[in-house]
mmCIF file of C-alpha atoms in Angstrom:
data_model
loop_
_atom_site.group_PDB
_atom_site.id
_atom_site.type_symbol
_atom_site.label_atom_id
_atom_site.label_comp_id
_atom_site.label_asym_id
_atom_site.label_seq_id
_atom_site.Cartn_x
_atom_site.Cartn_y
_atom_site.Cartn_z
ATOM 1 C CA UNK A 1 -23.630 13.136 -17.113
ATOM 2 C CA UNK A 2 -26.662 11.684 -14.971
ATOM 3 C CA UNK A 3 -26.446 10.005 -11.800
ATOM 4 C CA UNK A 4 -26.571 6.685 -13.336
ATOM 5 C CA UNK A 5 -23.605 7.125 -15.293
ATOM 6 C CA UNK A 6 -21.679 8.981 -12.723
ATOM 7 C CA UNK A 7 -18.858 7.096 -11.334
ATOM 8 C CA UNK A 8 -19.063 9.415 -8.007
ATOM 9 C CA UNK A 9 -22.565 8.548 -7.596
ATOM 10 C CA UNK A 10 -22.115 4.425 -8.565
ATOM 11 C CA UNK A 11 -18.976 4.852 -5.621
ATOM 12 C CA UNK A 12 -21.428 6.674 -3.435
ATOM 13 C CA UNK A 13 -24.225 3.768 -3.411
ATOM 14 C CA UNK A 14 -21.750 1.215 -2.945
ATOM 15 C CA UNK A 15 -20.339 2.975 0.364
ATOM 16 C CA UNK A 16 -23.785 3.524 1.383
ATOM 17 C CA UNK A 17 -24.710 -0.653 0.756
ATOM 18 C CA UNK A 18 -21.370 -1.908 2.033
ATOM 19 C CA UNK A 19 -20.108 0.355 4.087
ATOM 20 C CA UNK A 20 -22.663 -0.597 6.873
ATOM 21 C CA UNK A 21 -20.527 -3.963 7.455
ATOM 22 C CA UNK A 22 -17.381 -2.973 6.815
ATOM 23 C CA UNK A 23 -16.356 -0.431 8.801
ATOM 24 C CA UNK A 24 -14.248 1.213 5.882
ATOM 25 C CA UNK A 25 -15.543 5.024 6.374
ATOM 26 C CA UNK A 26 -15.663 7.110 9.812
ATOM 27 C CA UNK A 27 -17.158 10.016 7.324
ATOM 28 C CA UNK A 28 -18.675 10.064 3.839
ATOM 29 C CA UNK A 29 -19.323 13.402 2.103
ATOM 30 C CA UNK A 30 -21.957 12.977 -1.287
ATOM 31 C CA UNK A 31 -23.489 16.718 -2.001
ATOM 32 C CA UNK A 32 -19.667 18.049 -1.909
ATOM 33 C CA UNK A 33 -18.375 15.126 -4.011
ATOM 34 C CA UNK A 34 -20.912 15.489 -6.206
ATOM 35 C CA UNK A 35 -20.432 19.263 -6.881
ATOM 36 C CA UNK A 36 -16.877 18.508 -7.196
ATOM 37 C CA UNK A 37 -17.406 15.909 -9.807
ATOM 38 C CA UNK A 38 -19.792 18.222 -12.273
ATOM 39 C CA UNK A 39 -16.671 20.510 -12.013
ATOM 40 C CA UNK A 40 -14.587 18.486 -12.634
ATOM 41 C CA UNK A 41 -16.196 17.187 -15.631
ATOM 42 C CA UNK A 42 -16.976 20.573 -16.990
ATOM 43 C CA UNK A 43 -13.097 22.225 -16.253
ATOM 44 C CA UNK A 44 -12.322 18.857 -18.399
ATOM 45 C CA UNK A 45 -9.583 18.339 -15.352
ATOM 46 C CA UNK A 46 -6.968 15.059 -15.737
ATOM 47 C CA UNK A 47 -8.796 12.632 -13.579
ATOM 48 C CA UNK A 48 -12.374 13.613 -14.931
ATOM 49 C CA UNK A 49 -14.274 13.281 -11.522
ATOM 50 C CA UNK A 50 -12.830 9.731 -10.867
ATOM 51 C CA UNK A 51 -13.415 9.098 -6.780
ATOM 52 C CA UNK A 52 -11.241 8.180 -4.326
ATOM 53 C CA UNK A 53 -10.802 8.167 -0.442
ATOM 54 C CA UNK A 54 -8.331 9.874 1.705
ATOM 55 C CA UNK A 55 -6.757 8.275 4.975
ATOM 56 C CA UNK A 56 -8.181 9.457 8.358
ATOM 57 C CA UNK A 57 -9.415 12.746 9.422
ATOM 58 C CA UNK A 58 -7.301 14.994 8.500
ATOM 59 C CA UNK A 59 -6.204 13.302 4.647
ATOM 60 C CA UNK A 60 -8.144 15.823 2.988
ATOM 61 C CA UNK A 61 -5.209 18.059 4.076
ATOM 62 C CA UNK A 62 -2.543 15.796 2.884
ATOM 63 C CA UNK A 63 -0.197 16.999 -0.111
ATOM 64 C CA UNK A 64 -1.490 13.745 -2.542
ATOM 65 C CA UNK A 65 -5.332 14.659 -1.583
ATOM 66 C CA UNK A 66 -4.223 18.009 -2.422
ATOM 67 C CA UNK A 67 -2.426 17.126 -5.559
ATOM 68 C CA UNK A 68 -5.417 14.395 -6.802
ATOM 69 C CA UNK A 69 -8.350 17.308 -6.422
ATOM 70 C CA UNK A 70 -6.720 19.691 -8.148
ATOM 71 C CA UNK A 71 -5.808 17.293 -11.192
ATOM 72 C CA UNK A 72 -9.778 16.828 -10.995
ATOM 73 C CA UNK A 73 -9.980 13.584 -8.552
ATOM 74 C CA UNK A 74 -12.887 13.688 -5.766
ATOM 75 C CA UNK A 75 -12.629 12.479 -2.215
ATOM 76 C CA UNK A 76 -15.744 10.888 -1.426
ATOM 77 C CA UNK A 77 -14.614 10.448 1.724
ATOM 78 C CA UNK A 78 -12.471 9.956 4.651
ATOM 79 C CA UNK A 79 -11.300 6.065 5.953
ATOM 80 C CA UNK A 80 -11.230 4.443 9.022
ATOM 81 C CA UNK A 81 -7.318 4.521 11.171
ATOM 82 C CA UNK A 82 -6.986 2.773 14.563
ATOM 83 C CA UNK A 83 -9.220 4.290 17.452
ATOM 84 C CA UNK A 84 -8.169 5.002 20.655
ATOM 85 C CA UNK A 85 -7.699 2.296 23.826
ATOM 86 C CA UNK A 86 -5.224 -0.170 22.052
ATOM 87 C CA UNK A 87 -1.729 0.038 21.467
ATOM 88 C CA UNK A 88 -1.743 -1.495 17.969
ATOM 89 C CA UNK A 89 -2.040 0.126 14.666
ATOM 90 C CA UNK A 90 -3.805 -2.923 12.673
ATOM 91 C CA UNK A 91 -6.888 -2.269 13.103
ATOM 92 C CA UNK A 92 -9.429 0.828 12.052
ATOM 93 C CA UNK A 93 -12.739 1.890 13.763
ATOM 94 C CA UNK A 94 -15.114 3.143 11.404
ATOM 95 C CA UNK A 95 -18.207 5.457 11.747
ATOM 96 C CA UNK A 96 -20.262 2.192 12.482
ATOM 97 C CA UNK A 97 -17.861 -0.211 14.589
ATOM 98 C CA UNK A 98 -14.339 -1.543 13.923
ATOM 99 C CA UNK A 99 -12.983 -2.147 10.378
ATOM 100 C CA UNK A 100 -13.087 -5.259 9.256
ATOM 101 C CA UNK A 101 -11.220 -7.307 6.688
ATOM 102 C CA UNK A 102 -13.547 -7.869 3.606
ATOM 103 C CA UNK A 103 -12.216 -11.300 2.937
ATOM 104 C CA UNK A 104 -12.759 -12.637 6.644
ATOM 105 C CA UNK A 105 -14.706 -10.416 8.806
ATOM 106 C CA UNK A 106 -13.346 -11.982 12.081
ATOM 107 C CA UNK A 107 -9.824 -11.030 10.890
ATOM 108 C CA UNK A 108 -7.972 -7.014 10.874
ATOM 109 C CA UNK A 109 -7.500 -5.567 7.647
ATOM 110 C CA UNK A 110 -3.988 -4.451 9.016
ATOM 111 C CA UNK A 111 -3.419 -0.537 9.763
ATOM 112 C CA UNK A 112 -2.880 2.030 10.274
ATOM 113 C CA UNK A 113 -4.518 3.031 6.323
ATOM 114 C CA UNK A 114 -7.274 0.016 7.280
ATOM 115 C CA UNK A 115 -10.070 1.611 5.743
ATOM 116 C CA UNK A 116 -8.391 2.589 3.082
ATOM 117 C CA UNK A 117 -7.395 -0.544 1.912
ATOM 118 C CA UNK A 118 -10.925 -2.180 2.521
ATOM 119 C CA UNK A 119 -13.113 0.458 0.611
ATOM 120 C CA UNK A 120 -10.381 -0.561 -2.475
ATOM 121 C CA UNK A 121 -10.440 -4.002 -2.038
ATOM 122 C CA UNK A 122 -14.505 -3.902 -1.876
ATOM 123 C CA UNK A 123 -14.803 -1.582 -4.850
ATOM 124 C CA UNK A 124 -16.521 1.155 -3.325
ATOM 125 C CA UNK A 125 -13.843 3.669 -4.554
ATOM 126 C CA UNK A 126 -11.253 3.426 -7.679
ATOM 127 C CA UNK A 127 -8.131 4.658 -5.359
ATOM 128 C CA UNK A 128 -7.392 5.796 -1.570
ATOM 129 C CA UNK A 129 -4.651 7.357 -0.284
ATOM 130 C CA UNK A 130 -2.543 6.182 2.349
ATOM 131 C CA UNK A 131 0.779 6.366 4.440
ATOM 132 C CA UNK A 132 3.108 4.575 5.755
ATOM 133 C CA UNK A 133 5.565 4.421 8.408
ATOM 134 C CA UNK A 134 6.426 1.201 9.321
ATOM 135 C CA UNK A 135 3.739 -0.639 6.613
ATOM 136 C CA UNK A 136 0.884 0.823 6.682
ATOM 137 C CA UNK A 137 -0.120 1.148 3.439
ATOM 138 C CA UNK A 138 1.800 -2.381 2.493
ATOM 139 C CA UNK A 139 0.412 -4.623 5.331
ATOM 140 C CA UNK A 140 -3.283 -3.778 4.352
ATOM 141 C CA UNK A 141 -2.706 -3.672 1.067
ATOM 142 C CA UNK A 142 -1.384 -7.086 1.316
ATOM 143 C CA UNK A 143 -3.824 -8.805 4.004
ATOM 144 C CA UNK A 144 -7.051 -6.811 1.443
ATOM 145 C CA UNK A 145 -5.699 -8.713 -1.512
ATOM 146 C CA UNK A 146 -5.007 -5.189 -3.433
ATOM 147 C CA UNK A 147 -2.117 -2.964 -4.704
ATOM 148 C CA UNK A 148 -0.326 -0.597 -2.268
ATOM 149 C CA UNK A 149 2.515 1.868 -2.792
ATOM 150 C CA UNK A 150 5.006 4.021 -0.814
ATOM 151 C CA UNK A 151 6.934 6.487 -2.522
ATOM 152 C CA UNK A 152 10.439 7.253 -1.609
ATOM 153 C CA UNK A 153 10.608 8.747 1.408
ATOM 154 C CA UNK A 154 11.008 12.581 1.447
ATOM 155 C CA UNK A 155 10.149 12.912 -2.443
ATOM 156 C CA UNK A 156 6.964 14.007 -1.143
ATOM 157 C CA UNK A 157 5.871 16.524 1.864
ATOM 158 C CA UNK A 158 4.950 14.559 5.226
ATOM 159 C CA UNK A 159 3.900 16.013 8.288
ATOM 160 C CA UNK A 160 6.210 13.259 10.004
ATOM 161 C CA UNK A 161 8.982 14.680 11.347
ATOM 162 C CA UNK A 162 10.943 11.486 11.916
ATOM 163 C CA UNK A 163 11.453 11.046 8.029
ATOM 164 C CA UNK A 164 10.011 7.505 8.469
ATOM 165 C CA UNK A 165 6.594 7.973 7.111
ATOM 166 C CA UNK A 166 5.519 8.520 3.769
ATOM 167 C CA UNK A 167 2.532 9.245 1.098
ATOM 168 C CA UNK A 168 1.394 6.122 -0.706
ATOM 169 C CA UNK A 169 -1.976 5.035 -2.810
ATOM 170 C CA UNK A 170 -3.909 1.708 -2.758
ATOM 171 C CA UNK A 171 -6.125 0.701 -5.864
ATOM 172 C CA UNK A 172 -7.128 -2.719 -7.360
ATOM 173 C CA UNK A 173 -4.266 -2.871 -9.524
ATOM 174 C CA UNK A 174 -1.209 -1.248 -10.302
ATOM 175 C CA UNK A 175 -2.202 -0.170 -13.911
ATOM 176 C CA UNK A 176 -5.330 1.142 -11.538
ATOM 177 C CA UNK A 177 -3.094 3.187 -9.627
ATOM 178 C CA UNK A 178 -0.927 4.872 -12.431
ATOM 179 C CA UNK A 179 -3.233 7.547 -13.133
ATOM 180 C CA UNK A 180 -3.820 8.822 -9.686
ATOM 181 C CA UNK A 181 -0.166 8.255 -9.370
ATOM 182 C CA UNK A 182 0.990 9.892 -11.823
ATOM 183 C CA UNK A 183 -0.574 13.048 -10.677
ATOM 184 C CA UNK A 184 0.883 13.035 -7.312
ATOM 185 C CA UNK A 185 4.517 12.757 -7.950
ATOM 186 C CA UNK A 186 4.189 15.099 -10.997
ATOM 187 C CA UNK A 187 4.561 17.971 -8.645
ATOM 188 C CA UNK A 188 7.085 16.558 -6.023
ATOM 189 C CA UNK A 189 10.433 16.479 -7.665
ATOM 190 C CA UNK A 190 10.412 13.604 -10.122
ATOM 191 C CA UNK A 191 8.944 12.954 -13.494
ATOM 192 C CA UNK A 192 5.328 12.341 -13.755
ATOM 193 C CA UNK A 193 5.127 7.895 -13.548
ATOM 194 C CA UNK A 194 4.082 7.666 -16.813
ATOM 195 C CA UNK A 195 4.982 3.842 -16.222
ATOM 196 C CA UNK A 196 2.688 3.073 -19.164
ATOM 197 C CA UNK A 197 4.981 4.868 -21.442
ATOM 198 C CA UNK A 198 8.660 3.366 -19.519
ATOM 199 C CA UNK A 199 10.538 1.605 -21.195
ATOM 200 C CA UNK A 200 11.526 -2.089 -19.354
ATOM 201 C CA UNK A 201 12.938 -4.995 -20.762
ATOM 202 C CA UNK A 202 11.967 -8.553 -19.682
ATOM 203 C CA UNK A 203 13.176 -10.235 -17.874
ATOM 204 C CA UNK A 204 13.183 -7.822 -14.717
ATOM 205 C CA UNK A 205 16.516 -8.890 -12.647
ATOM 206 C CA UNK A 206 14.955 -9.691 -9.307
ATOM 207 C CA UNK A 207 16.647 -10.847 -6.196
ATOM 208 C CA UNK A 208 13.978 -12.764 -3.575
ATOM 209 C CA UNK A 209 14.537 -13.297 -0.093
ATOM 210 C CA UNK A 210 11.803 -15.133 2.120
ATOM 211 C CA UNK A 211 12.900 -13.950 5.354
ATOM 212 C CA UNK A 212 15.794 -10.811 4.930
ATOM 213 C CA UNK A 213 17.729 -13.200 7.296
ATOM 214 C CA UNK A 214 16.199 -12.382 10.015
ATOM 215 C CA UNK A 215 11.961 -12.918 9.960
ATOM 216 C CA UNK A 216 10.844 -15.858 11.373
ATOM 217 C CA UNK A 217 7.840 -15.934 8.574
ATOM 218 C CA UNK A 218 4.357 -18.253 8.306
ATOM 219 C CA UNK A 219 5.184 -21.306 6.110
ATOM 220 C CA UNK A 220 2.418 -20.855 3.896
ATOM 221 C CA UNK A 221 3.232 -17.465 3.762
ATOM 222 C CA UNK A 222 6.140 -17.976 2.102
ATOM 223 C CA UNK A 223 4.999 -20.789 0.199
ATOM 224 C CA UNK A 224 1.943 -18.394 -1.821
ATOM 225 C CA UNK A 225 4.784 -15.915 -2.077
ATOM 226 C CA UNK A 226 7.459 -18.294 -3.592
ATOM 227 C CA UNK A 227 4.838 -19.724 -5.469
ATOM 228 C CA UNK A 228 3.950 -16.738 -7.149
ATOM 229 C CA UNK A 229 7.704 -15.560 -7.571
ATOM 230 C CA UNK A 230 8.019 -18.947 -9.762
ATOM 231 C CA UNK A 231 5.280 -18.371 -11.721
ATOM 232 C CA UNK A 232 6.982 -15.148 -12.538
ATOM 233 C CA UNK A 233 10.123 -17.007 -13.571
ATOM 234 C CA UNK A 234 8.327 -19.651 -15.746
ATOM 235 C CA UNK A 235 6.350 -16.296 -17.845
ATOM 236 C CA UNK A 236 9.982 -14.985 -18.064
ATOM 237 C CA UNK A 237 8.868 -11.625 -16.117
ATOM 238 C CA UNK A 238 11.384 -11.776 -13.741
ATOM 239 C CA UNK A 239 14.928 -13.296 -13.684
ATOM 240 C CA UNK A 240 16.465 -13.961 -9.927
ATOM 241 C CA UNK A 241 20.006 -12.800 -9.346
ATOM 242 C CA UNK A 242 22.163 -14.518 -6.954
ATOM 243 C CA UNK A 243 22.884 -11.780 -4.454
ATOM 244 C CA UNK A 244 22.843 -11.444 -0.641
ATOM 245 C CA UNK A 245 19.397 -9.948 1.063
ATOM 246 C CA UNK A 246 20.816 -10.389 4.272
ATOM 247 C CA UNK A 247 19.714 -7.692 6.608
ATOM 248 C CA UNK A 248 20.106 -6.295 9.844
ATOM 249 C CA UNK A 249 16.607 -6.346 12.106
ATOM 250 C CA UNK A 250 15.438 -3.041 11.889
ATOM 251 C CA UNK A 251 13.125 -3.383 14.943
ATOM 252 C CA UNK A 252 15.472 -1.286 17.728
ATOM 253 C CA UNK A 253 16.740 1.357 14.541
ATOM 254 C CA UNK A 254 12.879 1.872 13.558
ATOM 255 C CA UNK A 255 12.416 2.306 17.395
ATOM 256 C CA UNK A 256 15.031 4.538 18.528
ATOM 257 C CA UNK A 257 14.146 7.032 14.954
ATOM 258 C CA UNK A 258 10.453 7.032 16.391
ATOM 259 C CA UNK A 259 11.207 8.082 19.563
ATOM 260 C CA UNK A 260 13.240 10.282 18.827
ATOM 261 C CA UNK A 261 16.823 9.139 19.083
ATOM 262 C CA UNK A 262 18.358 9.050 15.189
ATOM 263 C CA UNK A 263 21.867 9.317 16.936
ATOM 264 C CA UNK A 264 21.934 6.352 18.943
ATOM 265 C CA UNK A 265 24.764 4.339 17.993
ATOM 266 C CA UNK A 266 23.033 1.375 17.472
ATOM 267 C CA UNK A 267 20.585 2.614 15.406
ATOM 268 C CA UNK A 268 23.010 4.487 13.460
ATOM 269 C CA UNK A 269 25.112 1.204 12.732
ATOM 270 C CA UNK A 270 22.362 -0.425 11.604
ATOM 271 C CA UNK A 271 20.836 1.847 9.299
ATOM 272 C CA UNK A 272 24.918 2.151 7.735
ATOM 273 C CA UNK A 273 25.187 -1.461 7.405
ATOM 274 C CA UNK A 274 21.613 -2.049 5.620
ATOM 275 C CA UNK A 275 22.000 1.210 3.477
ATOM 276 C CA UNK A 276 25.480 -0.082 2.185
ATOM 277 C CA UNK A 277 24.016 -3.689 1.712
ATOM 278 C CA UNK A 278 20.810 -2.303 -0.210
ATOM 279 C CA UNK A 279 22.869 0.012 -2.454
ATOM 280 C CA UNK A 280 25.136 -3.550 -3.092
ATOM 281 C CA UNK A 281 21.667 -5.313 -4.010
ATOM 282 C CA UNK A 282 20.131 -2.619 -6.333
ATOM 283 C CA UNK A 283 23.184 -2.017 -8.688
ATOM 284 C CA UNK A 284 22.451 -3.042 -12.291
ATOM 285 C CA UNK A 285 19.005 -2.034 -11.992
ATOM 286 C CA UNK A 286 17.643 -5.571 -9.599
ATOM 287 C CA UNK A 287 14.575 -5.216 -7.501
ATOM 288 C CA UNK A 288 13.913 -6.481 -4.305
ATOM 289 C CA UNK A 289 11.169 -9.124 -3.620
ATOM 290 C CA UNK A 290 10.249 -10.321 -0.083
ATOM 291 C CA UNK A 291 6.953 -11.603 1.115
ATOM 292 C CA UNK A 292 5.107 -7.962 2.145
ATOM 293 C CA UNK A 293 4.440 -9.448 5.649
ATOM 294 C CA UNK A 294 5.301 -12.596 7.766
ATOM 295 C CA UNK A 295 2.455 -13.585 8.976
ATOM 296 C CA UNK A 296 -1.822 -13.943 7.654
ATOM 297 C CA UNK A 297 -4.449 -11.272 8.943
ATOM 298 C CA UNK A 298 -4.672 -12.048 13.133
ATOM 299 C CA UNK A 299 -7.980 -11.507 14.706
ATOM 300 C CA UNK A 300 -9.278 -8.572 16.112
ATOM 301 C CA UNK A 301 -8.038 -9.480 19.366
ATOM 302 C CA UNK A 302 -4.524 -7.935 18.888
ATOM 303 C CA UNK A 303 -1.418 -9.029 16.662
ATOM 304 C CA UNK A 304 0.180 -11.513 18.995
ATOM 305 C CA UNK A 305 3.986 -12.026 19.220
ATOM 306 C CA UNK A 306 4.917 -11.755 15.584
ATOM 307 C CA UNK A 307 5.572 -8.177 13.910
ATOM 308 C CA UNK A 308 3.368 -8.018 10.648
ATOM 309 C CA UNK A 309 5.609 -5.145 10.038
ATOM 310 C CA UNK A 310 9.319 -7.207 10.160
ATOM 311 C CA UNK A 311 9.351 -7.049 6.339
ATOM 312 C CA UNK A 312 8.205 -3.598 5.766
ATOM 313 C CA UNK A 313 10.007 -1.211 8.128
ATOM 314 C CA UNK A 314 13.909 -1.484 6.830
ATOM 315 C CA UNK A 315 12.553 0.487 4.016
ATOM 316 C CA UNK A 316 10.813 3.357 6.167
ATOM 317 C CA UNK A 317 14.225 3.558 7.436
ATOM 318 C CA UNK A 318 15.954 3.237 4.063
ATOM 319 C CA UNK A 319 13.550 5.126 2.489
ATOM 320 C CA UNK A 320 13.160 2.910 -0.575
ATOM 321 C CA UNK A 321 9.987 2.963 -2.711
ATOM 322 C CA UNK A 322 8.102 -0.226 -1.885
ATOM 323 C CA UNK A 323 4.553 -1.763 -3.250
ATOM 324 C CA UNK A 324 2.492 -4.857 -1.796
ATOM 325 C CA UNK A 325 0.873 -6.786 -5.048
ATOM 326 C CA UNK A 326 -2.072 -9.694 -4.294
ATOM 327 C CA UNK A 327 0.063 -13.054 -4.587
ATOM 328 C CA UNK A 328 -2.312 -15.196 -3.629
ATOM 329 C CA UNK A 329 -4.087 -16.598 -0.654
ATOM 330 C CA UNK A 330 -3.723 -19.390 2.139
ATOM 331 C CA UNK A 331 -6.088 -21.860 2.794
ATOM 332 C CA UNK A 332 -8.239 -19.950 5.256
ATOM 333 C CA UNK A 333 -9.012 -17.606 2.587
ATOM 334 C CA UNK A 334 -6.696 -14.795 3.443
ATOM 335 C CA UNK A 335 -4.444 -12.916 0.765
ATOM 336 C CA UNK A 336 -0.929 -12.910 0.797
ATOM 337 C CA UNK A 337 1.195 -9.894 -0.102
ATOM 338 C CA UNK A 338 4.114 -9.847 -2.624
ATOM 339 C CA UNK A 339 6.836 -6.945 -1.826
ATOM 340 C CA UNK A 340 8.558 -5.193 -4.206
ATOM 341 C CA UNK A 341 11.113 -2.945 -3.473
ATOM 342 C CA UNK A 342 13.140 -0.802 -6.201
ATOM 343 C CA UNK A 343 15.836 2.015 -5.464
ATOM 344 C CA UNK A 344 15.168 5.606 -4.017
ATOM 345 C CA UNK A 345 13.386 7.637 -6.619
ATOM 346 C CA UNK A 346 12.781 5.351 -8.685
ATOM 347 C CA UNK A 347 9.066 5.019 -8.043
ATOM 348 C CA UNK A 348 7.855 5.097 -11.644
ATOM 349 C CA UNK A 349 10.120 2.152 -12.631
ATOM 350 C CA UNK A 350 8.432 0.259 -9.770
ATOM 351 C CA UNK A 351 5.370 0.895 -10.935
ATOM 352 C CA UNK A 352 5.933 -0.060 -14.244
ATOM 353 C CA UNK A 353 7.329 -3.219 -12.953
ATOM 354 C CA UNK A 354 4.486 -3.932 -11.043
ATOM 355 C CA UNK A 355 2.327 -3.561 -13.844
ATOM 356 C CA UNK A 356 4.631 -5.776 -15.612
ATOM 357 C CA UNK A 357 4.389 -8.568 -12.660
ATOM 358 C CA UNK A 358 0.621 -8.448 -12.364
ATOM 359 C CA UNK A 359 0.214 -8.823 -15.478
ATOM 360 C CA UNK A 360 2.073 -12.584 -15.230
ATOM 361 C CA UNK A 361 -0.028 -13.373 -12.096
ATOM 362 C CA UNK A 362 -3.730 -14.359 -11.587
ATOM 363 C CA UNK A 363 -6.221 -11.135 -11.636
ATOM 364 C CA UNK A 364 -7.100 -9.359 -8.429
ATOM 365 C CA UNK A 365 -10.004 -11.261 -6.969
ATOM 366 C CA UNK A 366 -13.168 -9.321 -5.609
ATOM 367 C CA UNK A 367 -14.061 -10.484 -1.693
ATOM 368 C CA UNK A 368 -17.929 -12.332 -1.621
ATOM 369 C CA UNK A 369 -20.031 -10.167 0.002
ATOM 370 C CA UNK A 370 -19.253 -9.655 3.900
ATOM 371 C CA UNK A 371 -22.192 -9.919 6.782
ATOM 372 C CA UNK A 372 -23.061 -7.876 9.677
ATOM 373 C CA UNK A 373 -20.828 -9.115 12.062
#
């Protein structure tokens, strides 16, 4: 293996050309990456020396960063999260300014795994980890145009002690993710996702909801998302199931669990009521599809009235598995999110029905190249 053929070393250039206006890395480590790869290569490990990127400063600690070197993966680096003097987790600061999104550089790339998402969706590394308490590996993935994942919450070892966040992975693609996947859930209490070998019959029964009764979402939001859910019917991927999404809004459940306060009564009812509707909803085997957030990427100034995370955080509190795919985009050039959402611990099956669904929808798109800013 020589530098030029080194996949470490081609990821390693790209941070070191892009990285400058992106904002994706707050620190990038070649000579150890390097070293890593050549023993990776030589121990013939799983992974081979692929690279990826861990989430914030203290990811190389995490259980799947853990889990990914040992199987022979090699951080390359650590991503941006949001810095301090703001209130709002949609945004990352990077070692060279704030994180921005590689589509539109005057829009967020959504947080709180923003970097992570961007160094993906710009191709600087093959995979990133991620997690996600409320969205934050789905709301980037979605607004980056690339695939995200959270695993069941509590399969896996998180440092949260609400139980509301969990591990996830972003890559280009979901047949992209399946390898690094794979190696991460192999040692935390359910199968390896060897989704290319799982068995599913087409059509998947889906049920879609736009809104889970309660988002007020962008229209053409929901339109790229409804558009892509019928394309998906028409390719006889999916088949919809009449059956109620109707939720309860999270928001003051999600709240009260964050701060501490599981018992409240109000946040207990509503956590009862959604669990017993969800577990209504995924008999048979259905999946869940929803837009991954209501609104487009907001500016840098701050997210505004609207929750990007009103679709995403029932299932923090659920615990569901849940995955953003790229859907498509909205006329201002920013990517819209599809949201699939499959029963607890049954992550491989959603990946293999993800790979199933991109596979009847247009290619991942790479962003043009993004200017100092």
């Amino acid at each position: 293996m020589t530098p030029a053929t080194s996949a470490v070393a081609r990821a390693l250039e790209r941070i070191e050309r892009l990285d400058p206006a992106l904002h994706a890395f707050i620190e990038v480590w070649p000579d150890e990456a390097l070293a890593r790869e050549r023993e990776a290569v030589a121990r013939r490990l799983p992974l081979g020396g692929l690279p990826f990127a861990v989430k914030g400063p203290s990811g190389i600690r995490s259980y799947a960063a853990r889990r990914l070197i040992a199987a022979g993966g090699v951080p390359v680096g650590a991503t941006s999260v949001p810095g301090p003097g703001t209130a709002w987790q949609t945004w990352g600061q990077g070692a060279h300014g704030r994180t921005v999104n590689p589509w539109r550089a005057d829009r967020t790339p959504g947080g709180s795994s923003a970097g992570s998402a961007v160094a993906v969706a710009a191709g600087m590394v093959e995979a990133a980890t991620g997690s996600d308490g409320a969205g934050s590996v789905r709301i980037p993935a979605a607004w980056c145009g690339v695939f995200g994942l959270k695993t069941t919450n509590g399969l896996l070892p998180s440092p949260d002690r609400t139980g509301l966040a969990s591990a996830g992975v972003f890559a280009r693609s979901a047949a992209a993710a399946e390898p690094y996947l794979r190696r991460v859930l192999g040692g935390g209490g359910t199968p390896e996702a060897a989704s290319d070998r799982l068995p599913l019959p087409l059509p998947l029964p889906v049920v879609y909801s736009e809104d889970l009764g309660f988002a007020a979402v962008d229209p053409e939001v929901a339109a790229v998302v409804r558009a892509a859910v019928d394309r998906l019917v028409a390719a006889g991927t999916v088949r919809p199931v009449d059956r109620d999404a109707g939720l309860l809004d999270p928001a003051g459940a999600w709240a009260a669990v964050r701060g501490g306060a599981p018992d409240d009564p109000a946040a207990v009812r509503v956590r009862r009521t959604n669990d017993e509707r969800l577990e209504t909803l995924f008999s048979g085997g259905a999946l869940l599809l929803t837009p991954a957030t209501p609104n487009r990427p907001h500016g840098h100034e701050g997210p505004g009235a609207r929750y990007s995370t009103a679709l995403t955080w029932a299932f923090n509190l659920s615990g569901h598995p849940a995955a953003s795919l790229p859907a498509g985009f909205t006329g201002d050039g920013c990517p819209v999110g599809l949201q699939m959402v499959a029963p607890r611990r049954a992550d491989p099956v959603l990946l293999a029905a993800a790979r199933a669904v991109e596979d009847a929808l247009p290619p991942a798109r790479t962003p043009p190249p993004v200017g100092r800013d």
